[in-house]
Amino acid sequence: MSSLQGVERSALATVRHGLSLTPEFRKGLAGTLLLAVVATLGKVIVPIAVQQTIDTGLQESGPDLAYIRTAVLLCAAAVVITALCAYLMNVRLYKASESSLATLRVRGFRHVHDLSVLTQNAERRGALVSRVTGDVDQISVFMQSGGLMIIIALGQLLVATVLMFVYSWQLALLVWLCFLPLLVALPRFQRWLSGAYTLVRERTGDMLSAVSEAVVGAAVIRAHGSEARTAQRLDVAIEANKAAQARTQKIVATVFPLTEIVAAVAVAGVVLLGVKLGIGGDITVGRLIAFLFLITLFVSPLQIATEVLNEAQNAIAGWRRILGVLDTPPDVVDPGPEGVELPRGPISVSFEDVGFAYPGGVPVLHEVSVRIPPRSRVAVVGETGSGKTTFAKLLTRLMDPASGRVTVDGEDLRTVRFSSLRERIVMVPQDGFLFDGTLAENIRFGRPSATDEEIRLALTELGLADWLEGLPDDLSTRVGQRGESMSAGERQLVALARAYLADPDLLLLDEATSAVDPATEVRLARALEGVTRGRTAVSIAHRLSTAEAADEVLVFDKGRIVQRGPHAELVREPGVYADMHASWVSARSS
Amino acid sequence: MASKVTPAVMRRGLQVLGVAIRTEKAVFAAAVVFSALYGGMTVASAWALGWATENVVEPALKQGEITTGALTFGTALILGVALLKAMGVAGRRFLAGVMQYRMQAHSRRAVTRQYLKLPLAWHHRHPTGQLLSNANADAEAAWAPLAPLPMAVGVIVMLVTAAVAMVITDPILALVGFLIFPAIAVLNLVYQRKLSPLATRAQQLRAEVSEIAHESFDGALVVKTLGRETEETDRFRARANELRDANIAVGRVRGLFDPMLEALPTLGVLAVLLIGAFRLESGAITSGVLVQVAYLFTLLAFPIRALGWVLGELPRAVVGYERIKGVLTATGSMEYGTATLSGTSPARLEVRDLGYSYGDYPVLHDVSLKVEPGRTVALVGPTGSGKSTLTQTFIRLVDPEAGAVLVDEVDLREVAHGGVSDVVALVPQQTFLFDDSVRGNVTLGLPVGDEDVWAALRLAQADGFVSGLPSGLDTMVGERGTTLSGGQRQRVALARALVRRPRLLILDDATSSVDPQVEARILYGLRDAAQASTVIVVAYRMATIALADEVVYLQQGRIADRGSHEELLARCEGYRNLVTAYERQEAEREALGAEEEVSA
């Protein structure tokens, strides 16, 4: 179930709302449509030319060559003009639709980042990505092929019908009567096809996850010798996908030729009825022949109709999904320019009766009240699920408390501008996510203006100069996708340097060194003691060595702070902390 | 990158099509028969119309005569031809699809089979995204020209038939056709040549836009905590705008050529009318012929573009095919011997002068090690010292570049396929769970009863939380096991190894996310378990190390020292620094505290 809150809208309202967000599309739309009208008129040139040649040019007395020449030249001129209009229309349509979709994409992207971590985490990342990529592409495909085809096909049907009625209303009715059942059946065909395509999409998704498991889980498969089982799972998924694809082809192959048969029935009908009418003198040879050409104009719009209707449906679904992102209000809102700017300098934080529960879940934090004075070093400890990470997320305003409030330097966190807040308070998360690029680029993420020298200095101050020296390409060492060329511990070192370079007044470490080896961790802890002097530092600790060094330890248990004080005191009083410490010491030294 | 329709690409492309035709001979042959039917009947439908004009419409409207026979025949002719044409279209479309999907499935099966065969080292050299797209997008691209291929063959039949028909009916009007249709074909070729590189670029940019979005959303927490949303949006916008411009460039070419391709046959019909009038005057042709030829031009205008579609898809197909071939011809697939590792008692492990490197970056040198059956050995060393790589050679995830790994005196390379994993089990640092039930994740298809699964879970200290899951063993764990916590995932992965009753068990920091108390229970359980095995454990925690009979200390890819914990503590400085880091830190701090107290 998606946590994105799309507003329920009809298809038309979806398109209208989508277009209202992208003014680029509507600009000059009238001109484009006018060009489209002229371009479609080009479709009836041939039937008219045939009719004129036969009826006026080919008399019993012999062909009127001068008349035919004039008519043909005029028609040729019309062909060139309508082609030119078609060209101009195409270019305008591409420009307008691509510009508007680029805007929509970027808006969607920004909005995803503006959503709170709660909303982001509730969605699969791949699903969020497809909202700003595949879903938008689907709209683009529709606008440039399907949408255009609808306009042209409708225009084609319209001008053909008008001309038919001009030539002979009886035959025109006959032709429509022939095609009517097909028109009526169209929505049904479209439903079949759409169902079949949905199945293909699902099967393709299944196949992709099977392949992805085989690739990502390669080591596990190899280690446990389950190649045969994996191969069998893959085969099932690949076959199911093939079967679903073949099914769509069966539907298309059935529906598509129907139009040919209906057209032939119409042609035969026109010949039969036309001959009857002709004997009565109601229709000329040229007009009758022109009818046969006009019928061909009915074929292609109907042949493509099912596919185009399907594309339209996909486009609207795509539009709904991207609007679903934009419609979801960010639940943690930046107060913007009206917000408070915090002055630089040591920072203090207060939690006042703060409570929190995840949506639809039980409370995980109860009436937490604590004041962290400026320049103090605080360690937060507790079992998994005791509320430590929630505490960190509230302190950095990744989430807002359900009750109570968090203040920094006396200001409610909710009133502080994001730009100011993110500059003053920086968190280093446990998972040191790196972007594909060089080491320097990743550290510079903390402060885009930093020079290589400043980066080097930061690493030296953190005691990581040796580590840097051991890397193959110094600061230009590539970290790989998601930093996968580095070990988990090394990624954490980069993340730490990145945050340190940002030069915050409050540094929050969420088990930020859990994956580095003990010797490095201790070295890092010592360096951090030095560099965080004069700043406020909050560490969520996995290993209790951090707690031993802190000015104050906050012990969390079942969403409450059950103990607080310096390590030396806490370790002496019986309670949660003393137990944790005993277990830590025994694991450390056996 | 081959994105243009050059003669070389064409040749290669036709070879690729040849592969498909050879693989699916019967389907292709049938598709061609239907296509030929479609092509022939398209020309026949114009002829039928011409016949009807001359023998039914004109006599009736000009002379007022209707012969029932001619009328019936004309109607039957039009309907009969249409029916055959429709059959041709249906058969062609269906079979073209079948052929395309079959080839895709062939490629996908072959590629994924090869993934399962190629050594892990090969996997490490190729990004996941690339391997996924080899099996998906490349398989699709390689066989994309198969969809319009039978139609193109049909079109050729159509053109030849039309040419013959026109020459027979009137060579002069045929001449117009010989001018117009090659012109359409050439224009089409120019069109595809211009379009292909632009479309490839747009495709490439689409992938890049998606990559940026993926990376940025994956790193959303970092972006947020450092307040970099605007910079990230700028980065995305720059690429999205490039994609926009690339798509508009495609649009310009399409917008220009599509109307031209449509106008050309229309001009052809007009030429036919003009020249036909002169021919009529001289009595060389009848009006029926004029109608027939004009109608034929109208009918041929669209299908002839199928030739262009095939050509247009060829460059992409060649790229896709070459990529797939690259996977299929990748060497270094693991060779297996015929030896078996029989026996039921704990295995003996021996490592001889082992060396390994990642590219130019050596990670292991001259590692030699003997582990006697039933012993527990701790592998200790700083981050990046080569511990994980070494453990991977024990189960033949990678083959050593130098030296050998022997289990029970047998070189692992001599062991038959599947023989190693029957005896050795590795629990890696990074666990991976399949989107399957808990049971499926533990057994991985191994035919074992639920009691055995529960026994393994119990040993891994996972029985408690698994029995608390909504459907117990049948609970689905979600993609990559996301519904479980890190520690829970590690314990399921451990059970997966234990249920196989390995004679050599390797734990590569496999309990790092498990609480220390639970970890201790697991390790004691393993030691006392009835299913005794030789155990190699990679660890930092002193409590874990203490359970080992022997410690091997690895530093920069070499065994720096080995012996009991106490021995190493006494004589190996690196080891001492690593395992006593916390204690020394505390000691320093206490000393500092004492000083402060003294000075206060």
PDB file of C-alpha atoms in Angstrom, chain A residues 25-26 73 88 136 169 172 180 182 225 229 231 243 290 330 373 390 393 414 465 498 500 538 555 562 586:
ATOM      1  CA  PHE A  25       2.139  22.814 -22.736  1.00  0.00           C
ATOM      2  CA  ARG A  26      -0.780  25.170 -23.072  1.00  0.00           C
ATOM      3  CA  LEU A  73      -1.029  20.797 -59.872  1.00  0.00           C
ATOM      4  CA  LEU A  88       5.391  22.608 -37.952  1.00  0.00           C
ATOM      5  CA  VAL A 136       6.575  10.562 -17.108  1.00  0.00           C
ATOM      6  CA  TRP A 169     -25.460  10.620 -48.143  1.00  0.00           C
ATOM      7  CA  ALA A 172     -21.975   7.606 -46.376  1.00  0.00           C
ATOM      8  CA  LEU A 180     -20.367   1.063 -36.400  1.00  0.00           C
ATOM      9  CA  LEU A 182     -16.395  -2.111 -34.786  1.00  0.00           C
ATOM     10  CA  GLY A 225      24.893 -24.853  -4.250  1.00  0.00           C
ATOM     11  CA  ARG A 229      16.744 -24.333  -7.947  1.00  0.00           C
ATOM     12  CA  ALA A 231      17.667 -21.792 -12.660  1.00  0.00           C
ATOM     13  CA  ALA A 243       3.269 -16.636 -22.338  1.00  0.00           C
ATOM     14  CA  ALA A 290     -13.612   8.392 -54.589  1.00  0.00           C
ATOM     15  CA  PRO A 330       5.282  17.006   3.099  1.00  0.00           C
ATOM     16  CA  PRO A 373      23.427  22.221  27.289  1.00  0.00           C
ATOM     17  CA  THR A 390      13.610   8.037  17.073  1.00  0.00           C
ATOM     18  CA  LYS A 393      15.359  11.749  14.114  1.00  0.00           C
ATOM     19  CA  ARG A 414       9.356  23.616  13.655  1.00  0.00           C
ATOM     20  CA  ALA A 465      45.557  10.805   7.040  1.00  0.00           C
ATOM     21  CA  ARG A 498      31.618  14.674   5.135  1.00  0.00           C
ATOM     22  CA  TYR A 500      32.692  17.145   9.923  1.00  0.00           C
ATOM     23  CA  VAL A 538      25.297  13.640  20.631  1.00  0.00           C
ATOM     24  CA  VAL A 555      19.817   5.539  28.945  1.00  0.00           C
ATOM     25  CA  VAL A 562      15.298   5.661  32.541  1.00  0.00           C
ATOM     26  CA  SER A 586      32.391  -9.441  29.224  1.00  0.00           C
TER      27      SER A 586
END
